[in-house]
Amino acid sequence: MKGNIYEYESGRYMVRFQSICKRFRDKREAERFLTGQRYEVDKGSFDPRDYSKDKPLAFESLVEKYLERKKVKSIGKIKYHLSMAVNYWQDNNVKDISYGELEDFFYSLPDTLSSKSKKNIMDSLHAFFRWFEDVERDRNPFYRMPKFPVVKYELGWRKIVDKDTQGAILEEIKRISYHINPKIYIGCLWLSTYPSIRPIELLHIKEGDFTFDPPMVNIKYNKESKPKVVPMLQEDIEMVRSFPRSLPHLYFFRHVPGISGVKAGERFGDKYLYKWWKRACKNLGIEGVDLYGGTKHSTVTAMSNSLGYGRAKQATMHSTNRAFERYLIADPESIRNAYATARGFDNVLITFPGVSKRS
């Protein structure tokens, strides 16, 4: 069907083209529109959805569909990133978004956002367009997602501390929190010992995730969504054993009864350990050291200085480089020894209920 133009009343025209029915007040506009549709059919790019009243290709609608179908742990951040793009494009046809549109969007992002945050937003947007391209190619094999602007950024420097200062902060955390809940101190201690475990991963460890022989913990909730098993020090696994046995589905780092403002049995909040870390730093007069910098970053630096770059990199078990692959063939006892060196508080007595520090 090549379509036709009808004059349905004096001076008013209607174009019928396949499933499209569109009215015009000027015959020349109607003719141009019909010519355009015929051209799109000839080159294979005609899509009646572009003219549908319910706008199935509206950017906002497609983002909603994308988020419904995407099952990832970081969905909250992705939703936030794409919400900024939704506010910018709203119901614009997603196929009309070009390189220039993407560049304009990037430069419209608030100056209050860091360069890393802007990069993350563009990465989430890029993933959305990759998904749409995969979906759309089944319908239109000629569709290609737009080219994306190159976004450069610099990571901010985190302030780190030496092992003595780190040990002092941990001891202060123990002093002010151990009588409230010993797992506050234990959580910070483990972050300082096992740089392969991120803070949010630590908080999702459950009672059933520990292996006692050999001593290990299975990090099921992790950024890579891949198997991640971390060797543990024997004294830490004995510490786990020292607590009353609990159901395997319960979070290990959970609140105890009798604490105002929290519900017993609930997992520690994402910022809970950070608050105690900052409180301890304030008591000691230490400024500008956050939980991540004072634990993982400081520990990795100390490991690299004392053990060498290779062993320190191996112990982090990063999956964004070859360190994770090396871990797969590495001796777990070697990694465990590296963690023991990382603990390295010769002047600090580490005790747990019924457990003494190994010599």
Coordinates of C-alpha atoms in Angstrom, one line a residue:
M1 CA 0.0 0.0 0.0
K2 CA 1.5 3.4 -1.1
G3 CA -1.1 5.5 0.7
N4 CA -3.4 8.3 -0.3
I5 CA -4.4 11.8 0.5
Y6 CA -8.1 12.7 1.1
E7 CA -9.8 16.0 1.5
Y8 CA -12.2 15.2 4.3
E9 CA -13.5 18.8 4.5
S10 CA -12.7 22.1 2.8
G11 CA -9.0 22.9 3.2
R12 CA -8.3 19.9 5.5
Y13 CA -6.5 16.8 4.3
M14 CA -5.9 13.3 5.7
V15 CA -3.1 10.9 4.9
R16 CA -3.9 7.2 5.1
F17 CA -0.7 5.1 4.9
Q18 CA -0.9 1.5 6.1
S19 CA -1.9 1.8 9.7
I20 CA -1.2 5.5 9.9
C21 CA -4.0 8.1 9.7
K22 CA -2.8 11.7 10.0
R23 CA -4.6 15.0 9.4
F24 CA -3.1 18.2 7.9
R25 CA -4.3 21.7 7.3
D26 CA -2.1 22.1 4.2
K27 CA -2.1 19.8 1.2
R28 CA 1.7 20.4 0.6
E29 CA 2.4 19.3 4.2
A30 CA 0.3 16.2 3.6
E31 CA 2.2 15.4 0.3
R32 CA 5.6 15.9 2.0
F33 CA 4.6 13.5 4.8
L34 CA 3.3 10.9 2.4
T35 CA 6.5 11.2 0.3
G36 CA 8.5 10.7 3.5
Q37 CA 6.6 7.5 4.4
R38 CA 7.1 6.1 1.0
Y39 CA 10.8 6.8 1.1
E40 CA 11.1 5.1 4.5
V41 CA 9.4 2.0 3.1
D42 CA 11.7 1.9 0.1
K43 CA 14.8 2.1 2.3
G44 CA 13.4 -0.4 4.9
S45 CA 13.2 2.0 7.9
F46 CA 9.5 2.6 8.0
D47 CA 8.1 1.9 11.5
P48 CA 4.4 2.6 12.2
R49 CA 5.2 2.7 16.0
D50 CA 6.8 6.1 15.4
Y51 CA 3.3 7.6 14.7
S52 CA 1.3 5.6 17.2
K53 CA -0.7 7.8 19.7
D54 CA 0.4 5.6 22.7
K55 CA 4.1 6.2 21.8
P56 CA 5.5 2.8 22.4
L57 CA 9.0 4.1 21.5
A58 CA 8.9 6.9 24.0
F59 CA 12.1 7.0 26.0
E60 CA 10.4 7.0 29.3
S61 CA 8.2 4.0 28.5
L62 CA 11.1 2.0 27.3
V63 CA 13.2 2.8 30.4
E64 CA 10.4 1.5 32.5
K65 CA 10.3 -1.8 30.5
Y66 CA 14.1 -2.0 30.7
L67 CA 14.1 -1.7 34.5
E68 CA 11.4 -4.2 34.9
R69 CA 13.3 -6.8 33.0
K70 CA 16.8 -6.0 34.4
K71 CA 17.6 -8.2 37.4
V72 CA 20.7 -6.8 39.0
K73 CA 21.8 -6.0 42.5
S74 CA 22.5 -2.4 41.6
I75 CA 19.1 -1.7 40.1
G76 CA 18.6 1.3 42.5
K77 CA 21.6 3.1 41.2
I78 CA 20.7 2.3 37.6
K79 CA 17.2 3.6 38.2
Y80 CA 18.6 6.8 39.6
H81 CA 21.0 7.3 36.7
L82 CA 18.3 6.7 34.1
S83 CA 15.8 9.0 35.9
M84 CA 18.0 11.9 35.0
A85 CA 17.8 10.9 31.3
V86 CA 14.0 10.4 31.6
N87 CA 13.7 14.0 33.0
Y88 CA 15.7 15.2 30.0
W89 CA 14.0 13.3 27.1
Q90 CA 10.6 12.3 28.6
D91 CA 8.5 10.9 25.8
N92 CA 10.8 11.6 22.9
N93 CA 11.2 8.8 20.5
V94 CA 14.3 6.8 21.5
K95 CA 15.3 6.3 17.9
D96 CA 15.6 10.1 17.5
I97 CA 18.3 10.3 20.1
S98 CA 21.6 10.8 18.3
Y99 CA 25.2 11.5 19.3
G100 CA 24.5 15.2 19.5
E101 CA 21.5 14.6 21.8
L102 CA 23.7 12.4 24.0
E103 CA 26.4 15.0 24.2
D104 CA 23.9 17.7 25.1
F105 CA 22.5 15.5 27.8
F106 CA 25.9 14.9 29.3
Y107 CA 26.7 18.6 29.4
S108 CA 23.3 19.3 31.0
L109 CA 24.2 17.2 34.1
P110 CA 24.6 19.3 37.3
D111 CA 28.1 20.6 38.0
T112 CA 27.6 19.4 41.6
L113 CA 28.0 15.8 40.3
S114 CA 31.6 14.4 40.2
S115 CA 33.1 13.3 37.0
K116 CA 32.9 9.7 38.2
S117 CA 29.1 10.1 38.9
K118 CA 28.6 11.6 35.4
K119 CA 30.6 8.7 33.9
N120 CA 28.4 6.2 35.8
I121 CA 25.2 7.9 34.5
M122 CA 26.5 7.6 30.9
D123 CA 27.5 4.0 31.4
S124 CA 23.9 3.1 32.6
L125 CA 22.5 5.0 29.6
H126 CA 24.9 3.1 27.3
A127 CA 23.7 -0.2 28.8
F128 CA 20.1 0.8 28.2
F129 CA 20.8 1.5 24.5
R130 CA 22.6 -1.8 24.1
W131 CA 19.5 -3.5 25.4
F132 CA 17.2 -1.6 23.1
E133 CA 19.5 -2.4 20.1
D134 CA 19.3 -6.1 20.9
V135 CA 15.5 -5.9 21.2
E136 CA 15.1 -3.7 18.1
R137 CA 17.3 -5.7 15.8
D138 CA 14.8 -8.5 15.8
R139 CA 12.3 -6.1 14.3
N140 CA 14.7 -3.9 12.3
P141 CA 18.1 -5.5 11.4
F142 CA 19.3 -2.1 10.2
Y143 CA 19.0 -0.3 13.6
R144 CA 22.2 0.7 15.2
M145 CA 22.4 2.4 18.6
P146 CA 23.9 5.9 18.5
K147 CA 27.6 6.6 19.0
F148 CA 28.3 7.7 22.6
P149 CA 30.5 10.6 23.6
V150 CA 33.8 9.6 25.2
V151 CA 33.6 10.5 28.9
K152 CA 36.8 11.1 30.8
Y153 CA 37.0 11.2 34.6
E154 CA 39.5 11.1 37.4
L155 CA 38.9 9.2 40.6
G156 CA 39.3 11.2 43.8
W157 CA 42.1 10.3 46.1
R158 CA 41.1 8.6 49.4
K159 CA 43.2 9.5 52.4
I160 CA 44.9 6.4 53.9
V161 CA 46.5 5.6 57.2
D162 CA 49.4 3.4 58.3
K163 CA 48.8 0.2 60.1
D164 CA 49.5 1.6 63.5
T165 CA 46.9 4.3 63.0
Q166 CA 44.4 1.8 61.5
G167 CA 45.0 -0.4 64.6
A168 CA 44.3 2.5 66.9
I169 CA 41.0 3.3 65.1
L170 CA 39.9 -0.3 65.3
E171 CA 40.7 -0.4 69.1
E172 CA 38.7 2.8 69.6
I173 CA 35.8 1.2 67.7
K174 CA 36.1 -1.8 69.9
R175 CA 36.2 0.3 73.1
I176 CA 33.0 2.3 72.2
S177 CA 30.9 -0.4 70.5
Y178 CA 31.9 -3.8 71.7
H179 CA 29.5 -3.7 74.7
I180 CA 26.7 -2.7 72.3
N181 CA 27.3 -5.2 69.6
P182 CA 30.7 -6.9 69.0
K183 CA 30.0 -7.3 65.3
I184 CA 30.4 -3.6 64.8
Y185 CA 34.1 -4.0 65.6
I186 CA 34.4 -7.3 63.9
G187 CA 33.0 -5.9 60.7
C188 CA 35.5 -3.0 60.6
L189 CA 38.3 -5.5 61.5
W190 CA 37.4 -7.8 58.6
L191 CA 37.3 -4.9 56.2
S192 CA 40.8 -4.0 57.3
T193 CA 42.0 -7.6 56.9
Y194 CA 40.2 -8.9 53.7
P195 CA 40.6 -6.2 51.0
S196 CA 38.8 -8.5 48.6
I197 CA 35.5 -8.0 50.5
R198 CA 33.7 -4.7 49.8
P199 CA 31.7 -3.1 52.7
I200 CA 28.3 -3.8 51.1
E201 CA 29.4 -7.4 50.4
L202 CA 30.4 -7.9 54.0
L203 CA 27.0 -6.7 55.3
H204 CA 25.3 -9.3 53.1
I205 CA 27.2 -12.3 54.5
K206 CA 24.8 -14.8 56.1
E207 CA 25.3 -17.4 58.8
G208 CA 25.3 -20.2 56.3
D209 CA 28.0 -18.6 54.1
F210 CA 30.9 -19.7 56.3
T211 CA 32.9 -22.9 55.8
F212 CA 34.8 -24.0 58.9
D213 CA 37.1 -26.6 57.3
P214 CA 38.9 -25.1 55.4
P215 CA 38.1 -21.7 56.9
M216 CA 36.4 -19.7 54.2
V217 CA 33.4 -17.4 53.5
N218 CA 31.3 -17.5 50.4
I219 CA 30.5 -13.9 49.2
K220 CA 27.3 -14.7 47.4
Y221 CA 26.2 -11.0 47.1
N222 CA 29.0 -9.4 45.1
K223 CA 29.4 -6.8 42.4
E224 CA 30.6 -9.3 39.8
S225 CA 27.6 -11.7 40.3
K226 CA 30.1 -14.5 40.1
P227 CA 31.4 -17.1 42.6
K228 CA 33.6 -15.5 45.2
V229 CA 35.0 -17.5 48.0
V230 CA 37.5 -15.8 50.4
P231 CA 39.9 -17.7 52.6
M232 CA 39.7 -16.6 56.2
L233 CA 42.1 -16.6 59.2
Q234 CA 41.5 -19.5 61.6
E235 CA 41.0 -17.1 64.5
D236 CA 38.2 -15.3 62.6
I237 CA 36.4 -18.5 61.8
E238 CA 36.7 -19.6 65.4
M239 CA 35.2 -16.2 66.4
V240 CA 32.2 -17.0 64.2
R241 CA 31.9 -20.3 66.0
S242 CA 32.0 -18.5 69.4
F243 CA 28.6 -16.9 68.8
P244 CA 25.4 -18.9 69.4
R245 CA 24.4 -20.9 66.3
S246 CA 21.7 -19.3 64.2
L247 CA 19.6 -20.1 61.2
P248 CA 21.7 -20.1 57.9
H249 CA 19.5 -17.5 56.2
L250 CA 20.1 -14.8 58.9
Y251 CA 22.5 -12.0 58.2
F252 CA 25.7 -12.4 60.3
F253 CA 26.0 -8.6 60.7
R254 CA 22.6 -7.9 62.3
H255 CA 21.3 -5.8 65.2
V256 CA 20.9 -7.2 68.7
P257 CA 17.9 -6.5 70.9
G258 CA 17.8 -3.5 73.2
I259 CA 19.3 -0.9 70.8
S260 CA 17.2 2.2 70.3
G261 CA 16.3 3.1 66.7
V262 CA 17.0 -0.3 65.2
K263 CA 15.0 -3.6 64.9
A264 CA 16.6 -6.7 66.4
G265 CA 17.6 -9.2 63.7
E266 CA 17.7 -6.8 60.9
R267 CA 20.9 -6.4 58.8
F268 CA 23.2 -3.5 59.5
G269 CA 22.4 -0.5 57.3
D270 CA 24.7 0.4 54.5
K271 CA 26.2 3.3 56.5
Y272 CA 26.2 1.7 59.9
L273 CA 29.9 0.7 60.1
Y274 CA 30.9 3.9 58.5
K275 CA 29.2 5.9 61.3
W276 CA 31.1 4.0 64.0
W277 CA 34.3 4.4 62.0
K278 CA 33.8 8.2 61.8
R279 CA 32.9 8.3 65.5
A280 CA 36.1 6.6 66.4
C281 CA 38.2 8.8 64.1
K282 CA 36.6 11.9 65.8
N283 CA 37.5 10.6 69.2
L284 CA 41.1 10.2 68.1
G285 CA 41.3 13.5 66.3
I286 CA 41.8 11.9 62.9
E287 CA 40.2 13.8 60.0
G288 CA 39.4 13.0 56.4
V289 CA 39.7 9.2 56.6
D290 CA 36.5 7.4 55.5
L291 CA 35.8 3.7 56.1
Y292 CA 36.9 2.5 52.6
G293 CA 40.1 4.5 52.6
G294 CA 41.0 3.6 56.2
T295 CA 40.4 -0.1 55.7
K296 CA 40.7 -1.5 52.2
H297 CA 42.9 1.2 50.6
S298 CA 45.2 1.4 53.6
T299 CA 45.5 -2.3 53.9
V300 CA 46.3 -2.8 50.2
T301 CA 49.0 -0.1 50.4
A302 CA 50.5 -1.8 53.5
M303 CA 50.3 -5.2 51.8
S304 CA 52.1 -3.9 48.7
N305 CA 54.9 -2.3 50.8
S306 CA 55.5 -5.4 52.9
L307 CA 54.6 -8.3 50.6
G308 CA 55.2 -6.9 47.2
Y309 CA 52.9 -5.8 44.4
G310 CA 52.1 -9.2 43.1
R311 CA 50.9 -10.8 46.4
A312 CA 49.0 -7.7 47.4
K313 CA 47.2 -7.7 44.0
Q314 CA 46.5 -11.4 44.4
A315 CA 44.9 -10.9 47.8
T316 CA 42.4 -8.3 46.5
M317 CA 40.9 -10.9 44.1
H318 CA 39.7 -8.2 41.8
S319 CA 37.6 -9.5 38.9
T320 CA 38.2 -6.4 36.7
N321 CA 41.7 -7.6 35.9
R322 CA 43.7 -10.9 35.9
A323 CA 44.0 -11.0 39.7
F324 CA 40.8 -13.0 40.0
E325 CA 42.1 -15.6 37.5
R326 CA 45.4 -15.9 39.4
Y327 CA 43.4 -16.6 42.6
L328 CA 41.7 -19.5 41.0
I329 CA 45.1 -21.4 40.7
A330 CA 46.7 -19.9 43.8
D331 CA 47.2 -21.7 47.1
P332 CA 44.5 -20.5 49.6
E333 CA 47.0 -20.9 52.4
S334 CA 49.3 -18.4 50.7
I335 CA 46.4 -15.9 50.6
R336 CA 45.5 -16.7 54.2
N337 CA 49.1 -15.9 55.2
A338 CA 48.9 -12.6 53.4
Y339 CA 45.7 -11.8 55.4
A340 CA 47.5 -12.7 58.6
T341 CA 50.3 -10.3 57.7
A342 CA 47.7 -7.6 56.9
R343 CA 46.2 -8.0 60.4
G344 CA 49.7 -7.4 61.8
F345 CA 48.9 -5.5 65.0
D346 CA 51.8 -6.8 67.1
N347 CA 51.0 -4.3 69.8
V348 CA 47.3 -4.9 69.9
L349 CA 45.7 -7.8 71.7
I350 CA 42.9 -9.2 69.6
T351 CA 40.4 -11.2 71.7
F352 CA 37.0 -12.6 71.1
P353 CA 34.7 -14.6 73.4
G354 CA 36.6 -17.8 74.1
V355 CA 39.3 -17.1 71.5
S356 CA 42.8 -15.7 72.0
K357 CA 45.2 -14.3 69.4
R358 CA 47.5 -16.8 67.8
S359 CA 51.2 -16.3 68.4

